[in-house]
CSV table of C-alpha atoms in Angstrom, one decimal:
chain,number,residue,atom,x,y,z
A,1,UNK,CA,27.7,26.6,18.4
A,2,UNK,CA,24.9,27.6,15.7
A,3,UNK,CA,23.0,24.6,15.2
A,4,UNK,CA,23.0,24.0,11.1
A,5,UNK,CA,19.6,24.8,9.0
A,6,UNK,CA,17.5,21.4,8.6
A,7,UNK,CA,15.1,21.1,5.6
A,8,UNK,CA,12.1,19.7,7.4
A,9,UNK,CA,10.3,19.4,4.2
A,10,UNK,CA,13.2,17.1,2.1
A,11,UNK,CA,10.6,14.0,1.4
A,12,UNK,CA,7.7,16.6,0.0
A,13,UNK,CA,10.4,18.2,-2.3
A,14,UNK,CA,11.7,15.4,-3.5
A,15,UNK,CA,8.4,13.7,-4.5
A,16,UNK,CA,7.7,17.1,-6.2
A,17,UNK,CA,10.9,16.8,-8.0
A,18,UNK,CA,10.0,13.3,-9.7
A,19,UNK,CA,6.2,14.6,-10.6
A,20,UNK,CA,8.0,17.2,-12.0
A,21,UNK,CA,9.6,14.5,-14.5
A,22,UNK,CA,6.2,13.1,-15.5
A,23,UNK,CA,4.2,16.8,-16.0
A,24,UNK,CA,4.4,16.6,-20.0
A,25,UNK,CA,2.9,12.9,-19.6
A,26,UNK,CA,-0.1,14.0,-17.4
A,27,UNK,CA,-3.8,15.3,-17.9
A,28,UNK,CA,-4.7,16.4,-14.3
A,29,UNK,CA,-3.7,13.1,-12.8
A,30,UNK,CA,-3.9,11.0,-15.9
A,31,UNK,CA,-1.9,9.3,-17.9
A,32,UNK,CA,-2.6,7.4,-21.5
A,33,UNK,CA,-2.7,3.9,-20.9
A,34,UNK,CA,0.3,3.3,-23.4
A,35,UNK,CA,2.6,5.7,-21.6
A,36,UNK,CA,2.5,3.7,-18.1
A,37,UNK,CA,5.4,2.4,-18.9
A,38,UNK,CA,7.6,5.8,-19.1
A,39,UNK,CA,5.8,7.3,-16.5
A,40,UNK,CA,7.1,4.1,-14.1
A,41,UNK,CA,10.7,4.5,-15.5
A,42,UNK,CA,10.7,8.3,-14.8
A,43,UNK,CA,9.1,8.1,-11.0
A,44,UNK,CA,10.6,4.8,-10.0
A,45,UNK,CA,14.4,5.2,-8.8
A,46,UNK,CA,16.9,2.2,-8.0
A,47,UNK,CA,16.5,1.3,-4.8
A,48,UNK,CA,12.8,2.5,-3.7
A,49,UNK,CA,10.4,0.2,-1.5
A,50,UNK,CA,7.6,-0.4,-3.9
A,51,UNK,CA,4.3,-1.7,-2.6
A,52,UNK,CA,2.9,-3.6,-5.6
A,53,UNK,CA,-0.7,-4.4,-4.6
A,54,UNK,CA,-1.7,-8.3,-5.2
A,55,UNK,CA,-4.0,-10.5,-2.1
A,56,UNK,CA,-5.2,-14.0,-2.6
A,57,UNK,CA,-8.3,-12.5,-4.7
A,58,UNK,CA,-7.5,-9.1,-6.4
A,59,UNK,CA,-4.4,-8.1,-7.9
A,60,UNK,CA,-3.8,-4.6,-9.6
A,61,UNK,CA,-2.5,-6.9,-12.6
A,62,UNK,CA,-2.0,-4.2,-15.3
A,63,UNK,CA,0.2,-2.5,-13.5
A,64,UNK,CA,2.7,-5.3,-12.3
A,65,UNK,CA,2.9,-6.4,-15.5
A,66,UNK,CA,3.5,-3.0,-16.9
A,67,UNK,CA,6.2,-2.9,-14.1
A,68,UNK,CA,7.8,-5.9,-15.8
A,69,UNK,CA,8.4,-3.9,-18.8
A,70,UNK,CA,10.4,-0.8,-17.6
A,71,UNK,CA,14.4,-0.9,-18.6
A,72,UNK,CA,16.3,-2.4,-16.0
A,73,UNK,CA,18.6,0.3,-16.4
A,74,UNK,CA,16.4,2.4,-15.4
A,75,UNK,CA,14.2,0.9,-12.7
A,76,UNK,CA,16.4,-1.9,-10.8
A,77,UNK,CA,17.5,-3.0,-7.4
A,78,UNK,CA,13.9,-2.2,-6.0
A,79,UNK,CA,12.5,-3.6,-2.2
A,80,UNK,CA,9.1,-4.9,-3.1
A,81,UNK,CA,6.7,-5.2,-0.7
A,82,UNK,CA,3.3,-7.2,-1.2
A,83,UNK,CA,0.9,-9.4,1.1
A,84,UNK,CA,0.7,-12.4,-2.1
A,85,UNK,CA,2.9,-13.0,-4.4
A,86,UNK,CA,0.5,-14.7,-6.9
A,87,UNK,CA,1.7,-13.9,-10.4
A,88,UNK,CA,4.2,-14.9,-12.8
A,89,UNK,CA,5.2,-11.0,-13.0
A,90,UNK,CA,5.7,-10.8,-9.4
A,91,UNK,CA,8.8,-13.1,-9.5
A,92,UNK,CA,10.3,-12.2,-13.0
A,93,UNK,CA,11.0,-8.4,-12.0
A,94,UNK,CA,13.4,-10.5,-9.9
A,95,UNK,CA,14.9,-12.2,-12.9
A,96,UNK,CA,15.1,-9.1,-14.6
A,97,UNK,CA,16.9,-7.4,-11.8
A,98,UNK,CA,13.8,-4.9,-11.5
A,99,UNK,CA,13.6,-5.8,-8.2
A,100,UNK,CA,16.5,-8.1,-5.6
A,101,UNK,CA,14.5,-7.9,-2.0
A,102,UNK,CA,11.3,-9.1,-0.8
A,103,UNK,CA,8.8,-8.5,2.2
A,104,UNK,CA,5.4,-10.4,1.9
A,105,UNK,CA,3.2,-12.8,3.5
A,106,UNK,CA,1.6,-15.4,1.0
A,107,UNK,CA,3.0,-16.7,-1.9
A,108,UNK,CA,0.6,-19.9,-2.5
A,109,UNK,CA,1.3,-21.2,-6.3
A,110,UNK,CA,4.5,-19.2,-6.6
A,111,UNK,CA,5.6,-20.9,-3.3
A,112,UNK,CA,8.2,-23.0,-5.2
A,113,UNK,CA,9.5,-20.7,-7.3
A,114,UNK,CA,10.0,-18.0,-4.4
A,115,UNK,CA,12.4,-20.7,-2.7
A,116,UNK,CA,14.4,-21.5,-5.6
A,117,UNK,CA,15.0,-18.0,-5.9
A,118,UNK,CA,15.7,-17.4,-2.4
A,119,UNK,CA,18.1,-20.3,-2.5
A,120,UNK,CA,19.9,-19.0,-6.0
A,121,UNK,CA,20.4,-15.7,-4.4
A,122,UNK,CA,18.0,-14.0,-7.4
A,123,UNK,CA,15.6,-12.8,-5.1
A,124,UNK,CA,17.0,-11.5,-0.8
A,125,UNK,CA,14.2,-12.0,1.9
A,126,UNK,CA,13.3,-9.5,4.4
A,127,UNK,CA,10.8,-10.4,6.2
A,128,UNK,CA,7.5,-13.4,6.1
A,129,UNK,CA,4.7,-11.7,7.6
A,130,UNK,CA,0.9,-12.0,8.7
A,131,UNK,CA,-1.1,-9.8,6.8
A,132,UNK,CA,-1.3,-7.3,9.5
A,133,UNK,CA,2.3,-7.0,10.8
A,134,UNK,CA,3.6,-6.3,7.0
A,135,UNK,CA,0.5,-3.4,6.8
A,136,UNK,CA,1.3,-2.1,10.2
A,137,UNK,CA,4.9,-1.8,9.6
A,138,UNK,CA,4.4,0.4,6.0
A,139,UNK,CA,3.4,3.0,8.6
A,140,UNK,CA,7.0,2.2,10.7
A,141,UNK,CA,9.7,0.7,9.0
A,142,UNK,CA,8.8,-0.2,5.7
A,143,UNK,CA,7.6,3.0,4.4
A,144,UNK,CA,7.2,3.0,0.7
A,145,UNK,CA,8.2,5.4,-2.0
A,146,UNK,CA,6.0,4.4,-4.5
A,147,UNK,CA,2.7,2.1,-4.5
A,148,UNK,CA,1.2,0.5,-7.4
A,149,UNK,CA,-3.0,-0.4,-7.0
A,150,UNK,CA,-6.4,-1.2,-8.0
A,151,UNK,CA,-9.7,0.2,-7.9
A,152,UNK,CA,-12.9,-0.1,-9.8
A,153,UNK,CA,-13.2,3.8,-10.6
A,154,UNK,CA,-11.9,7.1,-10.7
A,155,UNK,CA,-13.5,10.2,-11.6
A,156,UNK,CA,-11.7,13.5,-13.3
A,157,UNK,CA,-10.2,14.1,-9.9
A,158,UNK,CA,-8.9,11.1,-9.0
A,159,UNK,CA,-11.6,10.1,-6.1
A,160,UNK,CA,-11.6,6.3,-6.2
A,161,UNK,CA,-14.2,4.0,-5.8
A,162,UNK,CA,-12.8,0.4,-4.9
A,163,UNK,CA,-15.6,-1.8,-4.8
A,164,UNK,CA,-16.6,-4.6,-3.0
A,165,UNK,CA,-12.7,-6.0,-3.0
A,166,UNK,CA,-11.3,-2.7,-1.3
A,167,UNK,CA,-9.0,-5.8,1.0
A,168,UNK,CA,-5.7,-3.2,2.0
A,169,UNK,CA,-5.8,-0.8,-1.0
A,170,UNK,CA,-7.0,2.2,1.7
A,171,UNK,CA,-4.0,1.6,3.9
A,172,UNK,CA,-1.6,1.2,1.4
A,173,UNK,CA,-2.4,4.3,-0.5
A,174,UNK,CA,-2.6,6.0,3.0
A,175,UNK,CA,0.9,4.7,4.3
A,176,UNK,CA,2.3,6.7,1.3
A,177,UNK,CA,0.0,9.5,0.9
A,178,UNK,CA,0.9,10.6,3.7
A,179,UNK,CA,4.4,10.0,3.8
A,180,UNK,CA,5.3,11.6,0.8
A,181,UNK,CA,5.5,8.5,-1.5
A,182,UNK,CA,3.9,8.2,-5.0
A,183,UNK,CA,1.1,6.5,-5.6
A,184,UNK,CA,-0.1,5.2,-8.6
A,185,UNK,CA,-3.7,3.7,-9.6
A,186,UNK,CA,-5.1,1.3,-12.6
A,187,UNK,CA,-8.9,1.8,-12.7
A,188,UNK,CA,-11.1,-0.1,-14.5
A,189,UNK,CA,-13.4,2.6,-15.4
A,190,UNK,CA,-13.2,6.4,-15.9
A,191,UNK,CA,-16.6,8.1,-14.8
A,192,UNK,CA,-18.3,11.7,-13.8
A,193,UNK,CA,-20.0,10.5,-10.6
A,194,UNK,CA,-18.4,7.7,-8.3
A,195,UNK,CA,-21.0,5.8,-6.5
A,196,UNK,CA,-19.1,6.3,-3.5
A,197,UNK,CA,-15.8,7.9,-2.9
A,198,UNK,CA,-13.1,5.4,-1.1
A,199,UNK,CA,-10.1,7.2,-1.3
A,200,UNK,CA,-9.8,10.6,-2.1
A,201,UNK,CA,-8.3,12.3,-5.2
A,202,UNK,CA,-5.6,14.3,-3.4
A,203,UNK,CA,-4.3,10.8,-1.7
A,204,UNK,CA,-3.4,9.6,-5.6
A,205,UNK,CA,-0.6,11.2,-7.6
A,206,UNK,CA,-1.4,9.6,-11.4
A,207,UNK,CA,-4.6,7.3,-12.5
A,208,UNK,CA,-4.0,5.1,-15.5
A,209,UNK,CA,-7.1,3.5,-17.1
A,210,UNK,CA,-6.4,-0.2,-17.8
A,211,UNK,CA,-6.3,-2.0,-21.0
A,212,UNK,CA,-8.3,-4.8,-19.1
A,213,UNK,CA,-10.1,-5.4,-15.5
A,214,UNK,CA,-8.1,-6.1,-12.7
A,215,UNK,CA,-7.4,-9.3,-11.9
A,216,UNK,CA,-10.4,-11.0,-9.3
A,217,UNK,CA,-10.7,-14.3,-8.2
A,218,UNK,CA,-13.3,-16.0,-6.3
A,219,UNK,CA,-11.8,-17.4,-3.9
A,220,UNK,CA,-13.7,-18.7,-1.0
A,221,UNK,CA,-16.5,-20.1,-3.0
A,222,UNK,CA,-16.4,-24.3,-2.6
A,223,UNK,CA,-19.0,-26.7,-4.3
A,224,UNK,CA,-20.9,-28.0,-0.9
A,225,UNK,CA,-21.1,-31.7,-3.1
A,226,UNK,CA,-17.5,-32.0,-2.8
A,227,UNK,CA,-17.8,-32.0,1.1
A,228,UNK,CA,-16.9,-35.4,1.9
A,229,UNK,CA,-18.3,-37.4,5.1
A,230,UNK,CA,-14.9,-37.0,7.0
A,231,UNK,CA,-15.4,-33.3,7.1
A,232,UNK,CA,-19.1,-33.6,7.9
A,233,UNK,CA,-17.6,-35.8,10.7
A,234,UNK,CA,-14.9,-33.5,12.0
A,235,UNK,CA,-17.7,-30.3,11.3
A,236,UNK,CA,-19.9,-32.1,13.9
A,237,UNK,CA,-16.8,-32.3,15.9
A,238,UNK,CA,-16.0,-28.8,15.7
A,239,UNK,CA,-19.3,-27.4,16.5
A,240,UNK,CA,-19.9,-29.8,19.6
A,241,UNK,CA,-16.8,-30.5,21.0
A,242,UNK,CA,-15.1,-26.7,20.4
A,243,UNK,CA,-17.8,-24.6,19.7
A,244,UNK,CA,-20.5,-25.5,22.2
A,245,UNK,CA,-18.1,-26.4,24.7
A,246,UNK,CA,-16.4,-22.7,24.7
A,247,UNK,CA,-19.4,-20.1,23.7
A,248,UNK,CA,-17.9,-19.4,20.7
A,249,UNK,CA,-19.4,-16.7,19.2
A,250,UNK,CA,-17.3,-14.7,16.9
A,251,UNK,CA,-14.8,-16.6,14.7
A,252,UNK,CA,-13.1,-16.5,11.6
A,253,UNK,CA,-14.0,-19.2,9.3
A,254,UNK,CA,-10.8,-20.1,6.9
A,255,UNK,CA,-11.0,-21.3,3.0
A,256,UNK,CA,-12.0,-25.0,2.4
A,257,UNK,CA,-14.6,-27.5,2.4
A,258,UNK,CA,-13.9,-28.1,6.0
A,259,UNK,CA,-15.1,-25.0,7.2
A,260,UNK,CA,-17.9,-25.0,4.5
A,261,UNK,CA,-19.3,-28.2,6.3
A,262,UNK,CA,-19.5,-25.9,9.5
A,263,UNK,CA,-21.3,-23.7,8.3
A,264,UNK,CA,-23.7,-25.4,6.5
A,265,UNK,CA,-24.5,-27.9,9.2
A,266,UNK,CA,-25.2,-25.2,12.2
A,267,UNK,CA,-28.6,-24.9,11.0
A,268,UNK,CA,-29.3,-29.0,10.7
A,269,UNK,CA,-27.0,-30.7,13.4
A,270,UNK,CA,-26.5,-27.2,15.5
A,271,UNK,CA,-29.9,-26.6,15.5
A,272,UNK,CA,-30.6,-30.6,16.9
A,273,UNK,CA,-28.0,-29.5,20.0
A,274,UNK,CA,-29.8,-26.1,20.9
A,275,UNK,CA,-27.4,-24.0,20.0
A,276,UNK,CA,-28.7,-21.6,17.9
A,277,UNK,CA,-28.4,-17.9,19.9
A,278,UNK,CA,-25.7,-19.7,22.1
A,279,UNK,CA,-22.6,-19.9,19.2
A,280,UNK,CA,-21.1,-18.3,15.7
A,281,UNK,CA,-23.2,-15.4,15.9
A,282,UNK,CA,-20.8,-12.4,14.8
A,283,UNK,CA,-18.5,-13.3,11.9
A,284,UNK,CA,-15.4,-12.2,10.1
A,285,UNK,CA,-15.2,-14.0,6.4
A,286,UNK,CA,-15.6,-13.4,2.7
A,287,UNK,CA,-19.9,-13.4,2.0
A,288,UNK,CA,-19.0,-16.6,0.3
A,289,UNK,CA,-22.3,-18.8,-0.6
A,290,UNK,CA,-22.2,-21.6,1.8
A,291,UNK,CA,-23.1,-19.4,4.5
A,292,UNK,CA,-26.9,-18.5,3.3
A,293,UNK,CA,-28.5,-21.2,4.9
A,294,UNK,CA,-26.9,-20.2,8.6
A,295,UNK,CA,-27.8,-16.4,7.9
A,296,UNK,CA,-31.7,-17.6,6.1
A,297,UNK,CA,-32.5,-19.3,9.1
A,298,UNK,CA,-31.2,-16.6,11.7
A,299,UNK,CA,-28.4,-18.0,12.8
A,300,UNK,CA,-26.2,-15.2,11.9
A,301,UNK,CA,-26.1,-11.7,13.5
A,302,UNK,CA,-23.5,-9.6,11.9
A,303,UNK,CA,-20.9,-10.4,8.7
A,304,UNK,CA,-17.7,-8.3,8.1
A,305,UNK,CA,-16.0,-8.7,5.0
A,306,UNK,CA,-12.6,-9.0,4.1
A,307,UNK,CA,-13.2,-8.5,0.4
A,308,UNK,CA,-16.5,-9.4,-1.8
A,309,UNK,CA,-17.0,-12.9,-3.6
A,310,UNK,CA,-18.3,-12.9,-6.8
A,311,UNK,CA,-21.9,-13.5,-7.5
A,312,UNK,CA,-22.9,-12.2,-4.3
A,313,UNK,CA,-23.3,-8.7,-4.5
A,314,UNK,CA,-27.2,-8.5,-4.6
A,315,UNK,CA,-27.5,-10.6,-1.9
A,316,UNK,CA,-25.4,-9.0,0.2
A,317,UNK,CA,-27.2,-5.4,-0.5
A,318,UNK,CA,-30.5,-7.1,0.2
A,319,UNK,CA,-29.4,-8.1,4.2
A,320,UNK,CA,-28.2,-4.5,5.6
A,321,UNK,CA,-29.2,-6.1,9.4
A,322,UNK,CA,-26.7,-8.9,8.5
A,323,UNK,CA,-23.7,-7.2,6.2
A,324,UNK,CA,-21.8,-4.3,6.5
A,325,UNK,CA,-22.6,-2.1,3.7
A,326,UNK,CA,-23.3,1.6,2.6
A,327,UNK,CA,-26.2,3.0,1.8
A,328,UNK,CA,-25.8,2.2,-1.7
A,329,UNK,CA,-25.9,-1.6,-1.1
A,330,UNK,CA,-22.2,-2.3,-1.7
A,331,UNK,CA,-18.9,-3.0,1.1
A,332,UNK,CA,-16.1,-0.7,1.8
A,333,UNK,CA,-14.0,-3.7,3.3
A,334,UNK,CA,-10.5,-2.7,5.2
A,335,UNK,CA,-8.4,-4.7,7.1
């Protein structure tokens, strides 16, 4: 029995076939600002797996609210996929019927809302995930046909450079770049020379130039004077009863003022119990501003960065030894 012809090539056509769509809209890869809108309706079908990039500090803000604008007529029924749900956007697309099915991990301030509309049947559940299950399984099950980011810049070409808060914006233009999905990129800025390529032009299928910054929050910065003496207490805890007790040596500090009063008593009350050398050495957190005492006084070996924190970028491309940076001073954070 002849064995029938397969078209090993089906995704790649099709892809070409909604590009095709958008040709009279595009100038290399760009796109007028005022024309997002069209291009969205013409590249998004019913029924895709959209990735709409948005994590606890930067969301790619322009486009999920341009998203909210498309016809429903056009654009409905879609699988979103996103670590946070953080804005008001995120949930009416749901509303709308833009979108009807969910995978994410966070969803913080919208937490409310998300179960209401889980319980009213507005919005279906796939999955709750940690951060790195729901990027792992964009490679595996969750593939997407069309991703929606941020980065800082984009030359003629469509190189990106993502700045200090690249977070998952490299794997999730990567998961469909590769994959034969669509991705599509707000920039803040439109220059000649990047000062660093993150993401290569060939990886991005349309750049749109923003009608305002992307959305960035600082979000592990916390006042040290709102520490209160039952954190300093349980901090003291921490660092003799856990820390000193099991080596610990490379951690993952969380947000609060809990973990803030760690870190800025290792060089007072950690330094009274001879630990220094001996714990919290090689960390994995946001460069937020309560850790400069432990890194001034040598406490700290290495730092790598989730994302950046606002207000810290020339202190962070003054301590190469300490950061991981390029040679241009600023982080290319990945998860």
């Amino acid at each position: 029995m002849e064995k029938p012809n397969r078209n090993w090539a089906s995704k790649r056509e099709k892809k070409a076939q909604r590009l095709e769509k958008i040709s009279n809209l595009l100038n290399g890869k760009y796109v007028e600002t005022e024309k997002i809108v069209e291009v969205m309706e013409k590249l998004i079908a019913p029924g895709d797996k959209v990735v709409l990039e948005g994590d606890n500090q930067k969301q790619a803000s322009f486009l999920s609210e341009s998203l909210e604008k498309v016809d429903a007529e056009k654009v409905n029924d879609l699988h979103l996929i996103m670590s946070s749900i953080s804005r008001p956007e995120h949930l009416n697309i749901f509303e709308k019927g833009i979108a009807s099915k969910i995978d994410f991990s966070y969803a913080g301030a919208q937490s409310l809302r998300v179960a209401q509309m889980i319980e009213d049947g507005t919005m279906k559940l796939g999955d709750i995930h940690t951060y790195l299950e729901l990027y792992g399984r964009l490679f595996i099950d969750l593939i997407p046909n069309v991703v929606l980011v941020a980065a800082d810049k984009a030359d003629k070409d469509g190189n990106l450079y993502t700045g200090f808060n690249t977070e998952e914006t490299p794997t999730i233009v990567e998961a469909a770049a590769f994959k034969d999905g669509i991705v599509i990129v707000q920039v803040n800025e439109v220059v000649d020379k990047l000062p660093r390529v993150d993401i290569p032009g060939d990886w991005v299928d349309v750049v749109v130039k923003a009608d305002q910054p992307y959305q960035l929050e600082a979000l592990f910065t916390r006042d040290p004077q709102n520490i209160t003496e039952l954190q300093i207490l349980m901090a003291m805890m921490a660092i003799k009863g856990i820390y000193a007790e099991h080596g610990v040596q490379s951690l993952n500090h969380g947000i609060g003022l809990n973990t803030a009063a760690i870190e800025l008593l290792l060089p007072t009350y950690g330094e009274s119990l001879g630990l220094k050398g001996k714990i919290a050495k090689n960390w994995v957190l946001n460069p937020h501003p309560t850790m400069i005492p432990a890194i001034e006084s040598g406490w700290v070996e290495s730092i790598h960065s989730f994302g950046g924190e606002v207000g810290m970028e020339k202190y962070i491309a003054a301590r190469p030894d300490v950061f991981f940076v390029g040679k241009d001073g600023t982080m290319r954070s990945n998860r």
